[in-house]
Coordinates of C-alpha atoms (C1' of nucleotides) in Angstrom, one line a residue:
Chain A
X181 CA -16.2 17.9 12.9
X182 CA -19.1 16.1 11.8
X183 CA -20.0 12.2 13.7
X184 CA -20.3 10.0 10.8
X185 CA -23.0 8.0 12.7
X186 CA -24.8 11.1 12.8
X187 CA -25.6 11.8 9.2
X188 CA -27.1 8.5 9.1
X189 CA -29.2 9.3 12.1
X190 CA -30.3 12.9 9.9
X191 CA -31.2 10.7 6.9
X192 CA -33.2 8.3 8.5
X193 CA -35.3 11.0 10.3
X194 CA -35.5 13.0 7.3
X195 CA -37.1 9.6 6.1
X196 CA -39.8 9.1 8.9
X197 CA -40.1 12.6 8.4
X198 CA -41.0 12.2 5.1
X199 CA -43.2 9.1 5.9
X200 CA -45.2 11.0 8.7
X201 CA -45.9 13.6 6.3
X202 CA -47.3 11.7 3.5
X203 CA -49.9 10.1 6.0
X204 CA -50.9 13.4 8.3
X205 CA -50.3 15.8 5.6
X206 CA -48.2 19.3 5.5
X207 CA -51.0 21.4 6.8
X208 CA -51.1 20.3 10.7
X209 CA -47.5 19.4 11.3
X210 CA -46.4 20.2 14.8
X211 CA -43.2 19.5 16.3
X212 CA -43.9 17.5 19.6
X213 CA -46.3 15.2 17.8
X214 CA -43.9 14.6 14.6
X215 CA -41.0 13.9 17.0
X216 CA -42.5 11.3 18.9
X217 CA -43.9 9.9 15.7
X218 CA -40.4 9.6 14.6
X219 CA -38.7 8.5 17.7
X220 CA -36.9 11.9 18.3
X221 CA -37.7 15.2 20.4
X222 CA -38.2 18.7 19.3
X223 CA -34.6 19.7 20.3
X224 CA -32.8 17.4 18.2
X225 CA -35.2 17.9 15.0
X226 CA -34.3 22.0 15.1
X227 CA -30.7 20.7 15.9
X228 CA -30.5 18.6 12.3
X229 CA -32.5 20.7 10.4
X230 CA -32.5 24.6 11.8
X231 CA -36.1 25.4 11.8
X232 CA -39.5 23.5 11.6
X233 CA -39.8 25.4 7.8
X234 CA -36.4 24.4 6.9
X235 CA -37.6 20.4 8.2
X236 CA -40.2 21.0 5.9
X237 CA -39.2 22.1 3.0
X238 CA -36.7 18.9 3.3
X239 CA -39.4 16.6 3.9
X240 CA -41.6 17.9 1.1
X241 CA -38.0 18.2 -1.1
X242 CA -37.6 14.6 -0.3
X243 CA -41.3 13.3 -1.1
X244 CA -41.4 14.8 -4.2
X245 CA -38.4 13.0 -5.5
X246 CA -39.6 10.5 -4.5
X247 CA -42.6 10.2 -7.0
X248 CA -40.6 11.3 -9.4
X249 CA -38.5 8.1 -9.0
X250 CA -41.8 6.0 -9.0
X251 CA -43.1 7.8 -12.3
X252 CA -40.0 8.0 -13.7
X253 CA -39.9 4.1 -14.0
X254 CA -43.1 3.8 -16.3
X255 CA -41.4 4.5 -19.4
X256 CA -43.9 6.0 -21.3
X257 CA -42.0 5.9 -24.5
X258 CA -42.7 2.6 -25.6
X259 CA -46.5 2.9 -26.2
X260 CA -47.5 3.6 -30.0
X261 CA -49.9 5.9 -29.3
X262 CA -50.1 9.2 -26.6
X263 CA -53.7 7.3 -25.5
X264 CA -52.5 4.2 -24.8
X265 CA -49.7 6.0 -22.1
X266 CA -51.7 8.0 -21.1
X267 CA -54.1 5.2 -20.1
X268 CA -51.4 3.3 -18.5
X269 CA -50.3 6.7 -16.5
X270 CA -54.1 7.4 -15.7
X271 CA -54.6 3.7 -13.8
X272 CA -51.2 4.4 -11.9
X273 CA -52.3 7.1 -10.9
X274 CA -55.9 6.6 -9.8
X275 CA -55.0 3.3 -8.1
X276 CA -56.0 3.5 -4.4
X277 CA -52.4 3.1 -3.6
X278 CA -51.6 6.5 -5.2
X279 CA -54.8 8.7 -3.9
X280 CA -52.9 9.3 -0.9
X281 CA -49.8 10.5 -2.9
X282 CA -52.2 13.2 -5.1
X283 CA -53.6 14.2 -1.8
X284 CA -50.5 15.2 -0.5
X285 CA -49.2 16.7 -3.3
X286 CA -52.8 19.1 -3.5
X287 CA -52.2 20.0 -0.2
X288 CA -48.4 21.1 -0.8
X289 CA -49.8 23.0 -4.1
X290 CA -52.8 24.8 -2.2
X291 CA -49.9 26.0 0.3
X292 CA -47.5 27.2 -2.1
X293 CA -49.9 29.0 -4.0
X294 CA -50.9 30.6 -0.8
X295 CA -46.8 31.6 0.1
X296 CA -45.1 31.8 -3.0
X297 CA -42.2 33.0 -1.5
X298 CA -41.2 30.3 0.9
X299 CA -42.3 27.4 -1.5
X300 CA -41.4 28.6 -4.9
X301 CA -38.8 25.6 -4.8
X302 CA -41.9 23.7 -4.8
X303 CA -43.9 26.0 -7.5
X304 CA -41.3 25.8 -10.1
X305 CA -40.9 22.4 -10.4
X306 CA -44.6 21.4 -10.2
X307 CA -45.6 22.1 -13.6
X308 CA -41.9 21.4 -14.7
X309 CA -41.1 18.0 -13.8
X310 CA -44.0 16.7 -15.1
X311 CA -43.7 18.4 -18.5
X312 CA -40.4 17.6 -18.8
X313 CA -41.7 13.9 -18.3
X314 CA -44.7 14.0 -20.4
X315 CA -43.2 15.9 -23.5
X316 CA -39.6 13.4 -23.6
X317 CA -41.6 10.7 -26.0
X318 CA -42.8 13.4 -28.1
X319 CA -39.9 15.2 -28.4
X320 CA -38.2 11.7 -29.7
X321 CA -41.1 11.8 -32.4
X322 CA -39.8 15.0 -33.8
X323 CA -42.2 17.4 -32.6
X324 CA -40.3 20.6 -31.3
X325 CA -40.3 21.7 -27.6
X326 CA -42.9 24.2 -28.3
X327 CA -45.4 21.7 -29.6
X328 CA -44.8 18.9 -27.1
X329 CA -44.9 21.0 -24.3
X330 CA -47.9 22.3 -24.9
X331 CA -49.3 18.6 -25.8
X332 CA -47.7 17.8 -22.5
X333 CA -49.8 21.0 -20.8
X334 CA -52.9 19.5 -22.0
X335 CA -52.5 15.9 -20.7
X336 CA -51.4 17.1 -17.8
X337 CA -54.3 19.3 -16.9
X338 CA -56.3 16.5 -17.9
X339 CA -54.9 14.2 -15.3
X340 CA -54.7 16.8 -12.7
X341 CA -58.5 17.2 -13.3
X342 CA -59.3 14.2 -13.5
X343 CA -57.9 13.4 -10.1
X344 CA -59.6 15.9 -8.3
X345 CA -63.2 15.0 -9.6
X346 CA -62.1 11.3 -8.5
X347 CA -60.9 11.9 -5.2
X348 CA -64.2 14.0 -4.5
X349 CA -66.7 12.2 -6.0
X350 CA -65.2 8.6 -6.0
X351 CA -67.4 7.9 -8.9
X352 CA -65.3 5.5 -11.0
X353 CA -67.8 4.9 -13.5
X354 CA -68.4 8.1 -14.9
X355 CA -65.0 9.4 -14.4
X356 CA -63.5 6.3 -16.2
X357 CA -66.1 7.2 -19.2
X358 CA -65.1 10.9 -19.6
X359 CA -61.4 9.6 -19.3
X360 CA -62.3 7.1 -21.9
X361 CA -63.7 10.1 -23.9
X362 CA -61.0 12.6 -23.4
X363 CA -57.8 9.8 -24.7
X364 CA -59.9 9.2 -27.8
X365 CA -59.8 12.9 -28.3
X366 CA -56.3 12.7 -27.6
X367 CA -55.2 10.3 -30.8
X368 CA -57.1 13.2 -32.8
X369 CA -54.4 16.0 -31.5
X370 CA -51.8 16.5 -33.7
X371 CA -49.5 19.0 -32.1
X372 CA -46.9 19.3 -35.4
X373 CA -49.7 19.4 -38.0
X374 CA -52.3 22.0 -36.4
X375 CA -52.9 24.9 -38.4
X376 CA -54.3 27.2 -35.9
X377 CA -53.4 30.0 -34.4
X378 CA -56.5 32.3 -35.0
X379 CA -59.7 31.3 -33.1
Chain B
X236 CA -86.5 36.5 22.0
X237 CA -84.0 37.2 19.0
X238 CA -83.5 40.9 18.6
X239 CA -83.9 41.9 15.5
X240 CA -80.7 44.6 14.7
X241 CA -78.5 41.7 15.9
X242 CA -80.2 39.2 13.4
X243 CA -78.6 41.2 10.9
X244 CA -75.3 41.9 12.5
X245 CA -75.1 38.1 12.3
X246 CA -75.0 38.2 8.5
X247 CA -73.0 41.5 8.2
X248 CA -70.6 39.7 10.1
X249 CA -70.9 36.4 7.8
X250 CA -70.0 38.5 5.2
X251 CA -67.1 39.7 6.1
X252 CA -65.8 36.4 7.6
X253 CA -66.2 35.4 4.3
X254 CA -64.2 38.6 2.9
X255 CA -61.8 37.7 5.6
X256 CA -61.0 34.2 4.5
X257 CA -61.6 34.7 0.9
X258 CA -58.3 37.0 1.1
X259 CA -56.5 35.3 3.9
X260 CA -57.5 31.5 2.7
X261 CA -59.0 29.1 4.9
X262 CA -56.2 27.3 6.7
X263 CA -54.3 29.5 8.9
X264 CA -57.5 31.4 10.6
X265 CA -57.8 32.1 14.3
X266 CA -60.3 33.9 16.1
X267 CA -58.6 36.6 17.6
X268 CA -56.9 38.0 14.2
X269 CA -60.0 37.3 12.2
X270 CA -62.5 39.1 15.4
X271 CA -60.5 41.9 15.2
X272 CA -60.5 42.2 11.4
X273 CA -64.1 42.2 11.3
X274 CA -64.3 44.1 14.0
X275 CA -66.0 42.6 16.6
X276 CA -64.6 40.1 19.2
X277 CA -63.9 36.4 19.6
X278 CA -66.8 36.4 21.9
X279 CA -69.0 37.2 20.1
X280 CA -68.1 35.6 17.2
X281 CA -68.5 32.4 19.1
X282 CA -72.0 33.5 20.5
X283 CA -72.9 33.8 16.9
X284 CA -71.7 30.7 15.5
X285 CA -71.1 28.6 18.3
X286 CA -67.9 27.7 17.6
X287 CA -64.8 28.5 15.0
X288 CA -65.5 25.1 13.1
X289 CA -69.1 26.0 12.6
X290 CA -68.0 29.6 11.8
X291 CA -65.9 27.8 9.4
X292 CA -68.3 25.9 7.8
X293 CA -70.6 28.4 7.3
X294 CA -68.3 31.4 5.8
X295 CA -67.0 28.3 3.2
X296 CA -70.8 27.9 2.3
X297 CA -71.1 31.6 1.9
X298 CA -68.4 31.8 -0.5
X299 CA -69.4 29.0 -2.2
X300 CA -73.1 30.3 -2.8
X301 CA -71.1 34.0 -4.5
X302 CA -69.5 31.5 -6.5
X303 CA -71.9 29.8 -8.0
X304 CA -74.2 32.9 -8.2
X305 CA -71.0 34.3 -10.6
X306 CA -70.7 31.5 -12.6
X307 CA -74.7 30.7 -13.0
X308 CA -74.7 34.2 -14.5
X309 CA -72.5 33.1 -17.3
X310 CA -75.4 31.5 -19.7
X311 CA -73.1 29.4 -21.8
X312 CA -76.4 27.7 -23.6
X313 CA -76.2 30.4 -26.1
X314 CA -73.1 29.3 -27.3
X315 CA -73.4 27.0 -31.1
X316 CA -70.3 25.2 -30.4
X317 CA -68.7 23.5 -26.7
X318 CA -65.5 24.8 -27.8
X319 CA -66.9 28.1 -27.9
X320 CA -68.7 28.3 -24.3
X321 CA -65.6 26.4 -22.7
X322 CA -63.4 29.5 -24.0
X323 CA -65.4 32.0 -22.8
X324 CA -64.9 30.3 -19.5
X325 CA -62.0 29.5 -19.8
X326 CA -61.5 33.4 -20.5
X327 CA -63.2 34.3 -17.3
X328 CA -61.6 31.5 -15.0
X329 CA -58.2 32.1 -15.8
X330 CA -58.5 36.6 -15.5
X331 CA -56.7 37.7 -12.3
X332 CA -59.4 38.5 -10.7
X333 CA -60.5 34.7 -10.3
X334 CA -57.4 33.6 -9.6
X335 CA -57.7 33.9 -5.7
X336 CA -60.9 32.6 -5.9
X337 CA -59.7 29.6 -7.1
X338 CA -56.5 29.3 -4.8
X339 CA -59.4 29.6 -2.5
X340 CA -61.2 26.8 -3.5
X341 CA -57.9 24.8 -3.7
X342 CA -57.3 25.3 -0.4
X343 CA -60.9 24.1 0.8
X344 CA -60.7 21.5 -1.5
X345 CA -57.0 20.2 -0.1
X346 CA -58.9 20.4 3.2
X347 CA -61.6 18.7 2.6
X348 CA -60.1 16.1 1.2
X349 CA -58.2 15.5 4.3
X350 CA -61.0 15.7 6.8
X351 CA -64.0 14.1 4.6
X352 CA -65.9 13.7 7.6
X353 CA -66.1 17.0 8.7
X354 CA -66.2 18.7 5.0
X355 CA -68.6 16.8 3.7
X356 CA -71.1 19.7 2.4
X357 CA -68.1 20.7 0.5
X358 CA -66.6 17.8 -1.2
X359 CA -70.6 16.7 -2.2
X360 CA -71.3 19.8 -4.4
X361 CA -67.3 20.4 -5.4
X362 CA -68.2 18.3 -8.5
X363 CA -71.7 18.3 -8.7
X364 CA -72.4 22.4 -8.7
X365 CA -69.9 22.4 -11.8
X366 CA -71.3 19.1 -13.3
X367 CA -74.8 20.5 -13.2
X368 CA -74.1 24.0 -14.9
X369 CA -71.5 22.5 -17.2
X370 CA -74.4 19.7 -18.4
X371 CA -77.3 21.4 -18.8
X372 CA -77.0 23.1 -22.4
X373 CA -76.1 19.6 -23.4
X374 CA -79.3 18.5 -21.8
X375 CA -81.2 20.9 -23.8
X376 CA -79.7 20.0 -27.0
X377 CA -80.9 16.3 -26.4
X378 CA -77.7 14.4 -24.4
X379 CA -78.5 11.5 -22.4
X380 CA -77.9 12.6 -18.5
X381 CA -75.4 10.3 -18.4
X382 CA -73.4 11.4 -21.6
X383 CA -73.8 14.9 -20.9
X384 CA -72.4 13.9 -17.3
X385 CA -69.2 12.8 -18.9
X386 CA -68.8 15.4 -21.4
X387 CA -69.3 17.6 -18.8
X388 CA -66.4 15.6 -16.4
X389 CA -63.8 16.1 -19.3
X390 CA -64.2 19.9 -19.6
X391 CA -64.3 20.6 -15.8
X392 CA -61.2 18.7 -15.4
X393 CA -59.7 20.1 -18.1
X394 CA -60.7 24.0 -16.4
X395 CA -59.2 22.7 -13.2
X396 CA -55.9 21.3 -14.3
X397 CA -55.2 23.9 -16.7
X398 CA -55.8 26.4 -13.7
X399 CA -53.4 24.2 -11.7
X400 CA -50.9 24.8 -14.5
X401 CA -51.7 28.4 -14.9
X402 CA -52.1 29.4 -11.3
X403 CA -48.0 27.2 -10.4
X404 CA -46.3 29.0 -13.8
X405 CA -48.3 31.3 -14.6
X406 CA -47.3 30.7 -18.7
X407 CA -49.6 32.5 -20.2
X408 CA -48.6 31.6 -23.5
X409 CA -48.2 27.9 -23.0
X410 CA -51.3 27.0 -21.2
X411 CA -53.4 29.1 -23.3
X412 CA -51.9 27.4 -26.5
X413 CA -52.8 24.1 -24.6
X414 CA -56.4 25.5 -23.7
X415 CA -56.9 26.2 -27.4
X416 CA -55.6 22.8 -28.5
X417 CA -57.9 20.8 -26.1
X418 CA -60.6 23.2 -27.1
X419 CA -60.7 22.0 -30.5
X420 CA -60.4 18.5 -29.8
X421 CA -63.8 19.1 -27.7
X422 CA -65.7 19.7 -31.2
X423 CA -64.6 16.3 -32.5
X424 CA -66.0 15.0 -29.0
X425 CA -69.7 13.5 -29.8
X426 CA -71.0 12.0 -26.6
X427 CA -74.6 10.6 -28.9
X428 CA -72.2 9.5 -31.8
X429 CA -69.0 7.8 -29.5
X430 CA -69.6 4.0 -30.1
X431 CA -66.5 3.3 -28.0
X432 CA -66.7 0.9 -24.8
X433 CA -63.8 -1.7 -25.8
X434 CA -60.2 -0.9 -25.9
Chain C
dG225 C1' -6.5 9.6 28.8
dC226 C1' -7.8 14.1 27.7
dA227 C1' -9.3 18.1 25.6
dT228 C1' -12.6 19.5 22.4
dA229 C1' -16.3 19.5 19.8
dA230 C1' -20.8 17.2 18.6
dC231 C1' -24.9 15.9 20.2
dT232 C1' -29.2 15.7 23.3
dG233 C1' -32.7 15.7 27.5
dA234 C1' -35.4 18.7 30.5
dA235 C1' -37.2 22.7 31.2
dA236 C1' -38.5 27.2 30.4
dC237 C1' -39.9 31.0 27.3
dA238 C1' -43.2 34.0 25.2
dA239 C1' -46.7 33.9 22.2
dC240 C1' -50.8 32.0 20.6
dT241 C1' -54.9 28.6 20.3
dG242 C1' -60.3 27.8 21.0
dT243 C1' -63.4 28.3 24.7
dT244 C1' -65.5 29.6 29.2
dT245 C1' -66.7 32.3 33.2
dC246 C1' -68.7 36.2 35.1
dA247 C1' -70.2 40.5 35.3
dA248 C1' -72.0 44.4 32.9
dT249 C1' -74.7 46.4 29.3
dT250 C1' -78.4 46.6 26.2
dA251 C1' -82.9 46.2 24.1
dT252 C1' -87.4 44.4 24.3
dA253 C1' -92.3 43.0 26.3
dA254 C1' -95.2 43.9 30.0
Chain D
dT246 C1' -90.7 51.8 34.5
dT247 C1' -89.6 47.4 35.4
dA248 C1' -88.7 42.5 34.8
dT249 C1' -86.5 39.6 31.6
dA250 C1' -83.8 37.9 28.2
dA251 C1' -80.3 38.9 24.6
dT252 C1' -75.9 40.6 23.8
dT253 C1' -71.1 41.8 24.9
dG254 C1' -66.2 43.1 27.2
dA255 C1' -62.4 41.6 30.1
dA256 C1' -60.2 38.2 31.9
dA257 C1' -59.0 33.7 32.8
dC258 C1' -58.4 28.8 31.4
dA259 C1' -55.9 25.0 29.9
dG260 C1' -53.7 23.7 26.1
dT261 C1' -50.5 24.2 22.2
dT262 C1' -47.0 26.4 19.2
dG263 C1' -41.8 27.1 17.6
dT264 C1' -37.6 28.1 19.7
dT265 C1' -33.9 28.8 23.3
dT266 C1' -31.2 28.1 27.5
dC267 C1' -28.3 25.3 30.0
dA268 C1' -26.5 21.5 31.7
dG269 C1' -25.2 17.0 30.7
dT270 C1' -23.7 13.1 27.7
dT271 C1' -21.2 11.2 24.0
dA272 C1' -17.8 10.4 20.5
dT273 C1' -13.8 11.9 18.1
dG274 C1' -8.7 13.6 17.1
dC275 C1' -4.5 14.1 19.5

DNA sequence: GCATAACTGAAACAACTGTTTCAATTATAA
DNA sequence: TTATAATTGAAACAGTTGTTTCAGTTATGC
């Protein structure tokens, strides 16, 4: 027997959960503080959800579907050229709104490289999701899987880069340049007609 | 009066504190585990340092400063081609031997991010060390500061996302296929020659 | 309405946290 | 050798941690 009214209750703390989280980070989570943040108590969170690791690997579960669903909406196909996405995806992402989000998601990856074990839900999908979002328009092009994932690889890293110098440094100017720099470079990669594999 | 014997006990001990975290990471230390480790006592540890954040502080320095005494070693000036210095990092960044070093660093940087205030030494000379070292061939060969600057922002994020990548899959295939792509688009990138600052 | 199961508050548990107190030990300068 | 200051061990302090125990409340199926 499960109360109905119940479920909704588990749903809507997994949310404030989720909510806390993203503004005090994973690292420092305790119990006592997190419950009262969320309008519970430490009883009824181990109740709902077993164990403070199990409440987190929900709450981080939950976050990271939830930027999927925000990036997920940007439709990257529709640009002409891999630059001009990846100049749309690159403002998304360093708008202030969205600093907090990378942050977050730095801190998860720093701790899941750190326990492999406990947060290789996390791990796998890292990389993954992101490819798997980055490489769809090319795939459409015609490229095979092989040559748009690796396209995908390098865009990535670039972002990922990118974002950490920024949130550092906080120097716009230069960091918009070599941005700039490194989409022009972009245009001039042609996964499907690279003749490489040597040196 | 400082006696002198204990003058050097204080860095023996900084030394392996920084041993100690460098294997353990920086986020889940406590005095009593990490006194014993080293083996000496959380007494004295504080006598020493004061307290575990200036402990802290100083054993992340430490590391840093082995870091960049690695890395400054590298000499990629004598390198004809970008492309060809960034692999040879590239080579040395990504062997498994770095690879906790740069979880490491991760994990510091996560942190710092999170309390700016209080890492402040850190998230100043997390870009800049690499900036510097990354720019200065360029420099010689004639680069305007702030074009080398940006050159040198596009290949240190590049590094750090591909790491990312690597460090989360561990694909050895794909990332280094990505590595080598980006790599060739750095050839075609002339900071002097770009006449880009429109669309 | 009643039995039964789902839920929850208060308190306790044992372990751990950084730091301090105080007394003892050690090395140095005289 | 002795006075003085530097160093250290043991224990206590006050606080936190995740989790459990136990009693009490609440809602549900009959």
């Amino acid at each position: 027997m499960v109360r109905i009214a119940d479920q909704y209750r588990r749903e809507e703390l997994l949310d404030a959960i989720s909510a806390y989280i993203a503004k005090n980070g994973v690292a420092d989570v305790s119990l006592r503080p997190l419950a009262k943040a969320v309008d519970s108590s430490p009883r009824v969170l181990l109740y709902y959800f077993g164990s403070k690791e199990k409440l987190m690997a929900k709450a981080i579960m939950r976050l990271r579907e939830r930027q999927r669903a925000t990036f997920g909406k940007m439709r990257v196909g529709r640009y002409r050229q891999p630059s001009d996405a990846c100049r749309a995806i690159w403002k998304w992402m360093s708008a202030p709104e969205s600093e907090l989000a990378f942050q977050l998601s730095l801190e998860t990856y720093a701790l899941a490289l750190r326990h492999p074990k406990r947060f290789a839900f996390f791990l796998s999908s890292a990389v993954e999701d992101w490819l798997e979002f980055l490489a769809e328009p090319l795939l459409r092009q015609g490229y095979s899987t092989r040559e748009a994932r690796a396209f995908a690889t390098v865009v990535l890293a670039g972002f990922r880069g990118f974002m950490l110098d920024y949130c550092a440094s906080h120097d716009r100017k230069r960091v918009d340049k070599a941005v700039e720099m490194w989409l022009e470079t972009l245009n001039t990669l042609h996964p499907n007609t690279e003749k490489s594999h040597g040196h």
